[in-house]
Each structure stands twice: as structure tokens, then as C-alpha cells.
Tab-separated table of C-alpha atoms and ligand atoms in Angstrom:
chain	number	residue	atom	x	y	z
L	22	MET	CA	-96.841	29.229	147.026
L	23	GLU	CA	-99.218	31.335	149.139
L	24	ASP	CA	-99.203	31.165	152.931
L	25	MET	CA	-102.390	30.097	154.729
L	26	LEU	CA	-103.683	33.666	154.996
L	27	GLY	CA	-103.019	34.153	151.282
L	28	TYR	CA	-105.258	31.171	150.501
L	29	ILE	CA	-108.010	32.321	152.859
L	30	ARG	CA	-107.990	35.719	151.168
L	31	LYS	CA	-108.473	33.977	147.826
L	32	TYR	CA	-111.835	32.457	148.784
L	33	PRO	CA	-113.823	34.759	146.434
L	34	GLU	CA	-111.719	33.637	143.452
L	35	MET	CA	-111.870	30.013	144.585
L	36	ILE	CA	-115.682	30.118	144.639
L	37	LEU	CA	-115.794	31.260	141.021
L	38	ASP	CA	-113.109	28.784	140.008
L	39	ALA	CA	-114.957	25.907	141.729
L	40	ILE	CA	-118.085	26.700	139.737
L	41	GLU	CA	-116.110	26.806	136.463
L	42	ALA	CA	-114.274	23.558	137.306
L	43	THR	CA	-117.618	21.842	137.960
L	44	LYS	CA	-119.032	23.098	134.660
L	45	ARG	CA	-115.906	21.884	132.840
L	46	ALA	CA	-116.250	18.451	134.416
L	47	ALA	CA	-119.608	18.026	132.604
L	48	LEU	CA	-120.900	15.677	135.297
L	49	PRO	CA	-123.681	13.259	134.313
L	50	SER	CA	-127.252	14.098	135.309
L	51	TYR	CA	-128.007	11.422	137.849
L	52	GLU	CA	-131.469	10.740	139.283
L	53	PHE	CA	-131.263	10.999	143.082
L	54	ASP	CA	-133.332	11.978	146.070
L	55	ARG	CA	-130.575	11.668	148.668
L	56	LEU	CA	-127.020	12.987	148.772
L	57	LEU	CA	-124.187	11.405	150.727
L	58	VAL	CA	-120.867	13.228	151.055
L	59	CYS	CA	-117.989	10.983	152.144
L	60	GLY	CA	-114.949	12.831	153.465
L	61	MET	CA	-112.844	13.641	156.493
L	62	GLY	CA	-111.524	16.829	158.133
L	63	GLY	CA	-111.212	19.813	155.810
L	64	SER	CA	-112.747	17.822	152.953
L	65	ALA	CA	-115.923	16.991	154.893
L	66	VAL	CA	-116.839	20.534	155.931
L	67	GLY	CA	-118.061	21.463	152.431
L	68	GLY	CA	-120.751	18.811	152.969
L	69	ASP	CA	-121.652	20.260	156.373
L	70	LEU	CA	-122.008	23.717	154.852
L	71	ALA	CA	-124.118	22.319	152.008
L	72	THR	CA	-126.393	20.781	154.658
L	73	ASP	CA	-126.885	24.166	156.382
L	74	VAL	CA	-127.543	25.768	152.989
L	75	MET	CA	-130.150	23.191	151.905
L	76	ARG	CA	-131.970	23.592	155.194
L	77	ALA	CA	-131.864	27.398	155.063
L	78	TYR	CA	-133.269	27.457	151.529
L	79	GLY	CA	-135.945	24.892	152.368
L	80	ILE	CA	-134.725	22.321	149.800
L	81	PRO	CA	-136.275	18.936	150.631
L	82	LEU	CA	-133.212	16.914	149.628
L	83	GLN	CA	-131.792	14.682	152.311
L	84	ILE	CA	-128.074	15.253	152.695
L	85	GLU	CA	-125.770	13.319	154.969
L	86	ILE	CA	-122.034	13.394	155.666
L	87	SER	CA	-120.170	10.140	156.226
L	88	ARG	CA	-116.918	10.492	158.187
L	89	ARG	CA	-116.262	6.765	158.495
L	90	TYR	CA	-114.728	3.712	156.842
L	91	ALA	CA	-118.110	2.252	155.869
L	92	LEU	CA	-121.122	3.628	154.027
L	93	PRO	CA	-124.384	3.916	155.971
L	94	PRO	CA	-126.619	0.893	155.321
L	95	HIS	CA	-129.456	2.959	153.834
L	96	VAL	CA	-127.562	4.119	150.707
L	97	ASP	CA	-129.302	2.844	147.600
L	98	ARG	CA	-129.619	3.463	143.869
L	99	ASN	CA	-131.436	6.739	144.567
L	100	THR	CA	-128.463	8.089	146.491
L	101	LEU	CA	-125.770	10.186	144.850
L	102	VAL	CA	-122.507	9.536	146.678
L	103	ILE	CA	-119.876	12.289	146.502
L	104	PHE	CA	-116.315	11.444	147.539
L	105	SER	CA	-114.432	14.458	148.772
L	106	SER	CA	-110.710	14.176	149.479
L	107	TYR	CA	-108.351	16.977	148.630
L	108	SER	CA	-105.247	14.749	148.688
L	109	GLY	CA	-107.124	11.771	147.271
L	110	GLU	CA	-105.298	9.593	149.790
L	111	THR	CA	-107.580	9.556	152.838
L	112	GLU	CA	-108.186	5.924	153.734
L	113	GLU	CA	-111.673	6.325	155.227
L	114	THR	CA	-112.862	8.028	152.024
L	115	LEU	CA	-111.105	5.504	149.777
L	116	SER	CA	-112.633	2.647	151.724
L	117	GLN	CA	-116.148	4.056	151.184
L	118	PHE	CA	-115.306	4.583	147.501
L	119	ALA	CA	-114.464	0.881	147.133
L	120	GLU	CA	-117.693	-0.113	148.880
L	121	ALA	CA	-119.788	2.194	146.685
L	122	ARG	CA	-118.120	0.793	143.611
L	123	ARG	CA	-118.893	-2.789	144.698
L	124	LYS	CA	-122.508	-1.809	145.275
L	125	GLY	CA	-122.816	-0.101	141.894
L	126	LEU	CA	-123.883	3.252	143.354
L	127	GLN	CA	-124.019	6.620	141.555
L	128	MET	CA	-120.678	8.302	142.294
L	129	ILE	CA	-118.853	11.617	141.828
L	130	CYS	CA	-115.394	12.542	143.145
L	131	MET	CA	-113.832	15.870	144.134
L	132	THR	CA	-110.053	15.748	144.489
L	133	SER	CA	-106.747	17.274	143.466
L	134	GLY	CA	-104.996	13.942	142.868
L	135	GLY	CA	-103.788	10.822	144.664
L	136	ARG	CA	-105.491	7.444	144.408
L	137	LEU	CA	-108.969	8.947	144.289
L	138	LYS	CA	-108.183	10.765	141.052
L	139	LYS	CA	-106.398	7.749	139.593
L	140	TRP	CA	-109.224	5.384	140.495
L	141	ALA	CA	-111.819	7.791	139.124
L	142	GLU	CA	-109.887	8.012	135.844
L	143	ASP	CA	-109.231	4.274	135.593
L	144	LEU	CA	-112.782	3.249	136.499
L	145	GLY	CA	-114.597	6.017	134.647
L	146	VAL	CA	-116.079	7.675	137.744
L	147	PRO	CA	-116.868	11.356	136.985
L	148	PHE	CA	-114.777	13.814	138.990
L	149	VAL	CA	-114.117	17.505	139.553
L	150	GLU	CA	-110.428	18.307	139.712
L	151	MET	CA	-109.285	20.831	142.301
L	152	PRO	CA	-106.028	22.732	141.788
L	153	ALA	CA	-103.011	21.120	143.486
L	154	GLY	CA	-100.705	22.681	146.090
L	155	PHE	CA	-103.168	23.822	148.793
L	156	LYS	CA	-103.508	22.569	152.342
L	157	PRO	CA	-106.748	20.511	152.231
L	158	ARG	CA	-108.614	22.822	154.640
L	159	ALA	CA	-107.724	25.860	152.500
L	160	ALA	CA	-109.579	24.321	149.540
L	161	LEU	CA	-112.950	24.483	151.322
L	162	PRO	CA	-114.682	26.705	148.709
L	163	TYR	CA	-114.059	23.966	146.121
L	164	SER	CA	-115.835	21.231	148.038
L	165	LEU	CA	-118.849	23.430	148.907
L	166	PHE	CA	-119.341	25.227	145.606
L	167	THR	CA	-118.861	22.065	143.528
L	168	VAL	CA	-121.859	20.608	145.372
L	169	ILE	CA	-123.852	23.838	144.982
L	170	GLU	CA	-123.110	24.042	141.241
L	171	TYR	CA	-123.948	20.383	140.691
L	172	LEU	CA	-127.266	20.837	142.497
L	173	ARG	CA	-127.991	23.821	140.229
L	174	GLU	CA	-127.234	21.708	137.157
L	175	ALA	CA	-129.498	18.981	138.562
L	176	GLY	CA	-132.301	21.559	138.901
L	177	LYS	CA	-132.483	21.187	142.671
L	178	LEU	CA	-131.153	24.555	143.887
L	179	ASP	CA	-130.631	27.919	142.226
L	180	ILE	CA	-128.955	30.512	144.406
L	181	SER	CA	-126.857	32.271	141.769
L	182	ARG	CA	-127.662	35.735	143.131
L	183	ASP	CA	-126.623	34.702	146.619
L	184	ILE	CA	-123.365	33.321	145.248
L	185	ASP	CA	-122.699	36.764	143.719
L	186	GLU	CA	-123.434	38.386	147.074
L	187	THR	CA	-121.135	35.910	148.845
L	188	VAL	CA	-118.246	36.715	146.513
L	189	GLN	CA	-118.861	40.415	147.085
L	190	VAL	CA	-119.091	40.110	150.888
L	191	LEU	CA	-115.896	38.052	151.128
L	192	THR	CA	-114.059	40.468	148.836
L	193	GLU	CA	-115.154	43.425	150.964
L	194	LEU	CA	-114.152	41.690	154.193
L	195	ARG	CA	-110.756	40.800	152.778
L	196	ASP	CA	-110.172	44.380	151.598
L	197	ASP	CA	-111.202	45.960	154.897
L	198	PRO	CA	-108.068	46.731	156.973
L	199	GLN	CA	-110.188	47.724	159.976
L	200	LYS	CA	-111.860	44.305	160.042
L	201	ASP	CA	-108.474	42.656	159.739
L	202	ASN	CA	-107.169	44.638	162.725
L	203	GLU	CA	-110.267	43.764	164.706
L	204	ILE	CA	-109.710	40.037	164.125
L	205	MET	CA	-105.998	40.351	164.871
L	206	SER	CA	-106.769	42.073	168.200
L	207	LEU	CA	-109.362	39.431	169.053
L	208	ALA	CA	-106.712	36.766	168.415
L	209	GLY	CA	-104.464	38.590	170.880
L	210	LEU	CA	-107.160	38.344	173.576
L	211	MET	CA	-107.940	34.702	172.834
L	212	ALA	CA	-104.347	33.481	172.491
L	213	ASN	CA	-103.265	30.566	174.726
L	214	SER	CA	-106.832	29.615	175.608
L	215	ARG	CA	-109.052	26.599	175.203
L	216	ILE	CA	-111.699	27.867	172.801
L	217	SER	CA	-115.383	26.932	172.712
L	218	VAL	CA	-117.296	27.972	169.603
L	219	TYR	CA	-121.095	28.200	169.820
L	220	ALA	CA	-123.577	29.188	167.114
L	221	ALA	CA	-127.292	29.062	166.447
L	222	ASP	CA	-128.231	25.675	164.964
L	223	ALA	CA	-128.566	27.321	161.530
L	224	TYR	CA	-124.775	27.884	161.604
L	225	GLU	CA	-123.751	24.456	162.818
L	226	ALA	CA	-121.274	23.957	159.969
L	227	ALA	CA	-119.578	27.329	160.569
L	228	ALA	CA	-119.128	26.468	164.271
L	229	ARG	CA	-117.632	23.085	163.461
L	230	ARG	CA	-115.379	24.577	160.790
L	231	MET	CA	-114.116	27.222	163.222
L	232	LYS	CA	-113.288	24.619	165.853
L	233	ASN	CA	-111.404	22.529	163.277
L	234	GLN	CA	-109.454	25.536	161.998
L	235	ILE	CA	-108.495	26.537	165.541
L	236	ASN	CA	-107.217	22.983	166.112
L	237	GLU	CA	-105.353	22.637	162.834
L	238	ASN	CA	-104.112	26.146	162.107
L	239	SER	CA	-103.702	27.538	165.642
L	240	LYS	CA	-102.781	24.271	167.423
L	241	LEU	CA	-105.175	25.014	170.285
L	242	PRO	CA	-107.737	22.794	172.012
L	243	ALA	CA	-111.261	23.722	170.943
L	244	ASN	CA	-114.815	22.403	170.905
L	245	TRP	CA	-118.108	23.442	169.327
L	246	ASP	CA	-121.814	23.139	169.906
L	247	VAL	CA	-125.051	24.845	168.890
L	248	PHE	CA	-127.990	26.625	170.464
L	249	PRO	CA	-130.445	25.432	171.644
L	250	GLU	CA	-128.825	22.012	172.275
L	251	MET	CA	-125.897	23.382	174.336
L	252	ASN	CA	-128.420	24.897	176.752
L	253	HIS	CA	-129.429	21.365	177.742
L	254	ASN	CA	-125.989	20.053	178.718
L	255	GLU	CA	-122.828	21.991	177.868
L	256	ILE	CA	-123.903	25.111	179.776
L	257	VAL	CA	-123.735	23.118	183.018
L	258	GLY	CA	-120.006	22.638	182.467
L	259	TYR	CA	-119.606	26.348	183.204
L	260	GLU	CA	-120.669	26.120	186.826
L	261	ASP	CA	-117.839	27.533	188.945
L	262	ASN	CA	-114.840	25.527	188.015
L	263	ASP	CA	-111.175	26.472	187.871
L	264	LEU	CA	-110.804	24.566	184.608
L	265	ASN	CA	-112.884	27.218	182.817
L	266	LYS	CA	-110.452	29.990	183.690
L	267	GLU	CA	-108.427	29.043	180.602
L	268	SER	CA	-111.509	28.949	178.346
L	269	TYR	CA	-112.510	31.587	175.852
L	270	VAL	CA	-116.042	31.423	174.469
L	271	LEU	CA	-116.660	32.571	170.903
L	272	LEU	CA	-120.277	33.141	169.871
L	273	LEU	CA	-121.243	33.231	166.182
L	274	ARG	CA	-124.070	35.717	165.801
L	275	ASP	CA	-126.567	36.747	163.148
L	276	ALA	CA	-128.573	39.981	163.361
L	277	ASP	CA	-131.604	37.970	162.113
L	278	GLU	CA	-131.278	35.009	164.441
L	279	HIS	CA	-134.455	33.317	165.676
L	280	PRO	CA	-135.856	35.367	168.626
L	281	ALA	CA	-135.863	32.367	170.961
L	282	VAL	CA	-132.269	31.565	170.018
L	283	ARG	CA	-131.310	35.202	170.560
L	284	THR	CA	-132.805	35.151	174.054
L	285	ARG	CA	-130.966	31.910	174.792
L	286	ILE	CA	-127.616	33.290	173.590
L	287	GLU	CA	-127.982	36.489	175.631
L	288	ALA	CA	-129.019	34.554	178.752
L	289	THR	CA	-126.169	32.077	178.302
L	290	LYS	CA	-123.706	34.957	178.028
L	291	GLU	CA	-124.957	36.352	181.350
L	292	ILE	CA	-124.618	32.977	183.043
L	293	ILE	CA	-121.102	32.116	181.883
L	294	GLN	CA	-119.494	35.565	181.840
L	295	GLY	CA	-117.047	35.918	184.730
L	296	LYS	CA	-116.544	32.152	184.901
L	297	VAL	CA	-114.369	32.028	181.783
L	298	LYS	CA	-111.365	34.005	180.568
L	299	GLY	CA	-113.556	35.883	178.096
L	300	VAL	CA	-116.567	35.867	175.784
L	301	ALA	CA	-116.346	37.303	172.253
L	302	GLU	CA	-118.736	37.501	169.320
L	303	LEU	CA	-118.310	37.298	165.566
L	304	TRP	CA	-121.253	38.667	163.575
L	305	ALA	CA	-122.313	37.310	160.191
L	306	VAL	CA	-122.092	39.795	157.317
L	307	GLY	CA	-124.470	40.000	154.343
L	308	LYS	CA	-128.132	39.438	153.520
L	309	SER	CA	-128.397	35.898	152.207
L	310	LYS	CA	-127.852	32.802	154.310
L	311	LEU	CA	-125.019	31.709	152.009
L	312	ALA	CA	-123.136	35.010	152.340
L	313	LYS	CA	-123.682	35.099	156.093
L	314	GLU	CA	-122.441	31.570	156.673
L	315	MET	CA	-119.420	32.053	154.408
L	316	SER	CA	-118.601	35.358	156.123
L	317	LEU	CA	-118.414	33.516	159.450
L	318	VAL	CA	-116.230	30.834	157.867
L	319	PHE	CA	-113.943	33.510	156.420
L	320	LEU	CA	-113.674	35.493	159.676
L	321	GLY	CA	-113.072	32.312	161.670
L	322	ASP	CA	-110.388	31.147	159.268
L	323	VAL	CA	-108.609	34.520	159.501
L	324	LEU	CA	-108.926	34.370	163.302
L	325	SER	CA	-107.363	30.895	163.350
L	326	TYR	CA	-104.461	32.236	161.295
L	327	TYR	CA	-103.822	35.133	163.701
L	328	LEU	CA	-104.158	32.798	166.687
L	329	ALA	CA	-101.391	30.717	165.103
L	330	THR	CA	-99.133	33.723	164.624
L	331	HIS	CA	-99.779	34.854	168.244
L	332	GLY	CA	-98.799	31.393	169.442
L	333	LYS	CA	-95.800	31.307	167.070
L	334	LYS	CA	-97.211	28.231	165.315
L	335	ASN	CA	-97.021	27.402	161.633
L	336	PRO	CA	-100.648	27.226	160.413
L	337	ASP	CA	-99.628	25.070	157.442
L	338	LYS	CA	-98.211	22.208	159.483
L	339	THR	CA	-100.269	19.482	161.160
L	340	ALA	CA	-97.480	17.377	162.658
L	341	ASN	CA	-99.746	15.108	164.735
L	342	ILE	CA	-101.928	14.254	161.728
L	343	ASP	CA	-98.817	13.470	159.666
L	344	ALA	CA	-97.385	11.314	162.469
L	345	LEU	CA	-100.635	9.397	162.809
L	346	LYS	CA	-100.971	8.847	159.066
L	347	ALA	CA	-97.388	7.498	158.994
L	348	VAL	CA	-98.163	4.981	161.768
L	349	LEU	CA	-101.333	3.862	159.974
L	350	LYS	CA	-99.439	3.409	156.732
L	351	GLU	CA	-96.773	1.347	158.430
L	352	LYS	CA	-99.167	-0.795	160.477
L	353	LEU	CA	-102.165	-1.141	158.148
L	354	ASN	CA	-101.347	0.182	154.692
L	355	THR	CA	-105.099	0.350	154.063
L	356	GLN	CA	-104.879	2.345	150.833
L	357	GLU	CA	-102.755	-0.293	149.113
L	358	LYS	CA	-104.977	-3.116	150.338
L	359	ILE	CA	-108.094	-1.414	148.976
L	360	GLU	CA	-106.332	-0.747	145.686
L	361	LYS	CA	-105.449	-4.426	145.239
L	362	GLU	CA	-109.086	-5.420	145.729
L	363	LEU	CA	-110.406	-2.668	143.486
L	364	VAL	CA	-108.308	-2.926	140.358
S	22	LIG	O1	-107.172	20.060	156.736
S	22	LIG	C1	-106.526	19.028	156.790
S	22	LIG	O2	-105.348	18.971	156.444
S	22	LIG	C2	-107.197	17.742	157.249
S	22	LIG	O3	-108.335	18.008	158.013
S	22	LIG	C3	-107.548	16.918	156.005
S	22	LIG	O4	-108.588	17.555	155.288
S	22	LIG	C4	-107.964	15.501	156.408
S	22	LIG	O5	-106.894	14.828	157.030
S	22	LIG	C5	-108.421	14.663	155.204
S	22	LIG	O6	-107.494	14.759	154.157
S	22	LIG	P1	-108.022	15.098	152.687
S	22	LIG	O7	-108.726	16.396	152.782
S	22	LIG	O8	-106.798	15.156	151.846
S	22	LIG	O9	-108.926	13.965	152.321
């Protein structure tokens, strides 16, 4: 089995494999004008990225992510509900699956196994099967590119050329030892810090992903926000304060960012520099929005891996999540209860 860095380096191949797996699944052509992605943690971020992509390409399809036990009340027969759970065992996602089933909604699943796969098979819900054996967060290309391919098949989005560019950009980044060294050195500077990730609003999903990866892979406290919103609240938290001496600020940049956002980022840097341990920048690579966003995801994922190695942490393990899931199983056993009602 690969280590976490091995999986991250395989993102170009995973993108192509995700597209093939979606084609093989021969999903039905549903009629929908709204998309709801139900998932948690690493399995929800594909939906966040799809949201950024739809907005960047000006696609007027409403897309929403549901990280909860219950579906939002406005889902209806014109909504396509996608259930994303790598393990297929996440109780919030399974609970929404059961509700969608009761309501007779249009459903698709993305999973590598567990109850979600079994229920999909038993109940005839179409699904895309992801390969087994990954850590859920390392399977991110599957959850994003399954959605992108399905939207292409549904005639709602065609960005095939930008997918090619994305594969090329990620392959070049992976094969660039200088870039790798740069990220490794950055991890050395940022090690043992509380990390705040900020991006322009167009890269909201990349910022959130980076924060999650720093939590889960590097075992460090982290938060995220976007410009311009953080200029209306979060920036005030950087007024002289000893607490910020342990904070490292990571800015996600794009050479083509909106001029007003650029001015805000530069001014924010001036204001907070000197009050925190350090400020660093990661620049998006590529021409298309898809390639740029995925390059930030890739660089952030590699950074989270090197932060883990600097802190002598195992990026594969998420002991607190496992401990919590064990308590929930013992006290609630939600999955089994839902299963009894469903079958
Ligand atoms: O990356 C992780 O391991 C977590 O964030 C999981 O994705 C999260 O707990 C949900 O599990 P799953 O992706 O299997 O539904």
C-alpha cells in the first residue's frame, strides 16, 4: 500500500480513473436543476470544489453540500442527491440516504464499500465504485471528478480541455524536485504552529481542504476563511495579541485574482505581518480555473504531509476520529438502526 504522499502524487492518475469509473457506472440521465452532495470530511470536499468550479465557469446550476444528519427541507423531485462516503459507513451520510430513499428522491452514490455500497446494490440505487484501500481524504479526485463527469454526461458542463490541463499541471508539479523542496522547506518554517489558511472567495474549497488536511494529516490546529469576508471580522483577531505569536498565516494566491481582492490581500499582509510567527504564500499554477484550484489542493496536500513528517506524526492515522466513531457506535449504533428501518 502507498503512503499518504504516494497517494497524493497519484492524483493525475486518479482523475483519469475517476472519469473512467463514472463512465463504466452508466449512471441514469436524471432531470434536475439542483444538486445536493451529502458527505462529511474528506468525502464532502469534492462537492465544495465542484461548487467553486460551477461558479467559475458560470454554470447556473445550484449546488449545495449537506454535512448533516438531515436533508435540507427544500430538496424536491428536481434535485439530484449525491451521497459521497469513501468508507460507506459515515452515519450522517447514511442517515440522509435513508431520508432521501423515503422521500423517493433521485439518488447517486460514490463509495468504495460499506453499507452505502450494499444499500445501493440491494435497493438498486446507481453508484460509482471507488477503489478500496485509500484513506478517505486521499480519494478526493474521485469525488470531484465523478461529479464533473456526470455533469458532462448530463450536458451541463464540458471542461474536457481543462481536465487535460489539470492532469498535466499536477503531473509537472509532482515531477518537479525543486517545487517539492520548496514545500518541504515551507513545512519546516510552519512546523509547530497554529495555521490560518486564507484565499480569495473563488478558492474557498481549496482553503477549506487545506485546513482539513493540516488537521488530519499534520495533527495541527488550523482554520480557514476567504477574502473579502475575513476583512470584516477575522482580521481584527490579529490586533496585538500574544496568542498570535504561534500562528502562521498561509495565503492562497492566483496571479489573476480580482484586483480588489488583490489589494485586500496585500493590505491584510501589511497589517498582520509582525504580529504572527510568519506569513507565507502558495501560488496557483496553470491557466484554467480547474487546474489552478487543483494545483492549490495538490500543493496544500503535499505541505500537510511534510508538516506531519516535521512533527513526527503519522499522516495516515486519525486517532481522535477513530476514538469518537467508536464511542458513537457503542452509545448510538446509528448505522445499524438506520439499516433496520431501511431494509
Ligand atoms: O479524511 C478522513 O478520514 C475523514 O475526513 C473522513 O472523510 C470522514 O470521517 C468521513 O468518512 P468517509 O469519507 O468514509 O465518509
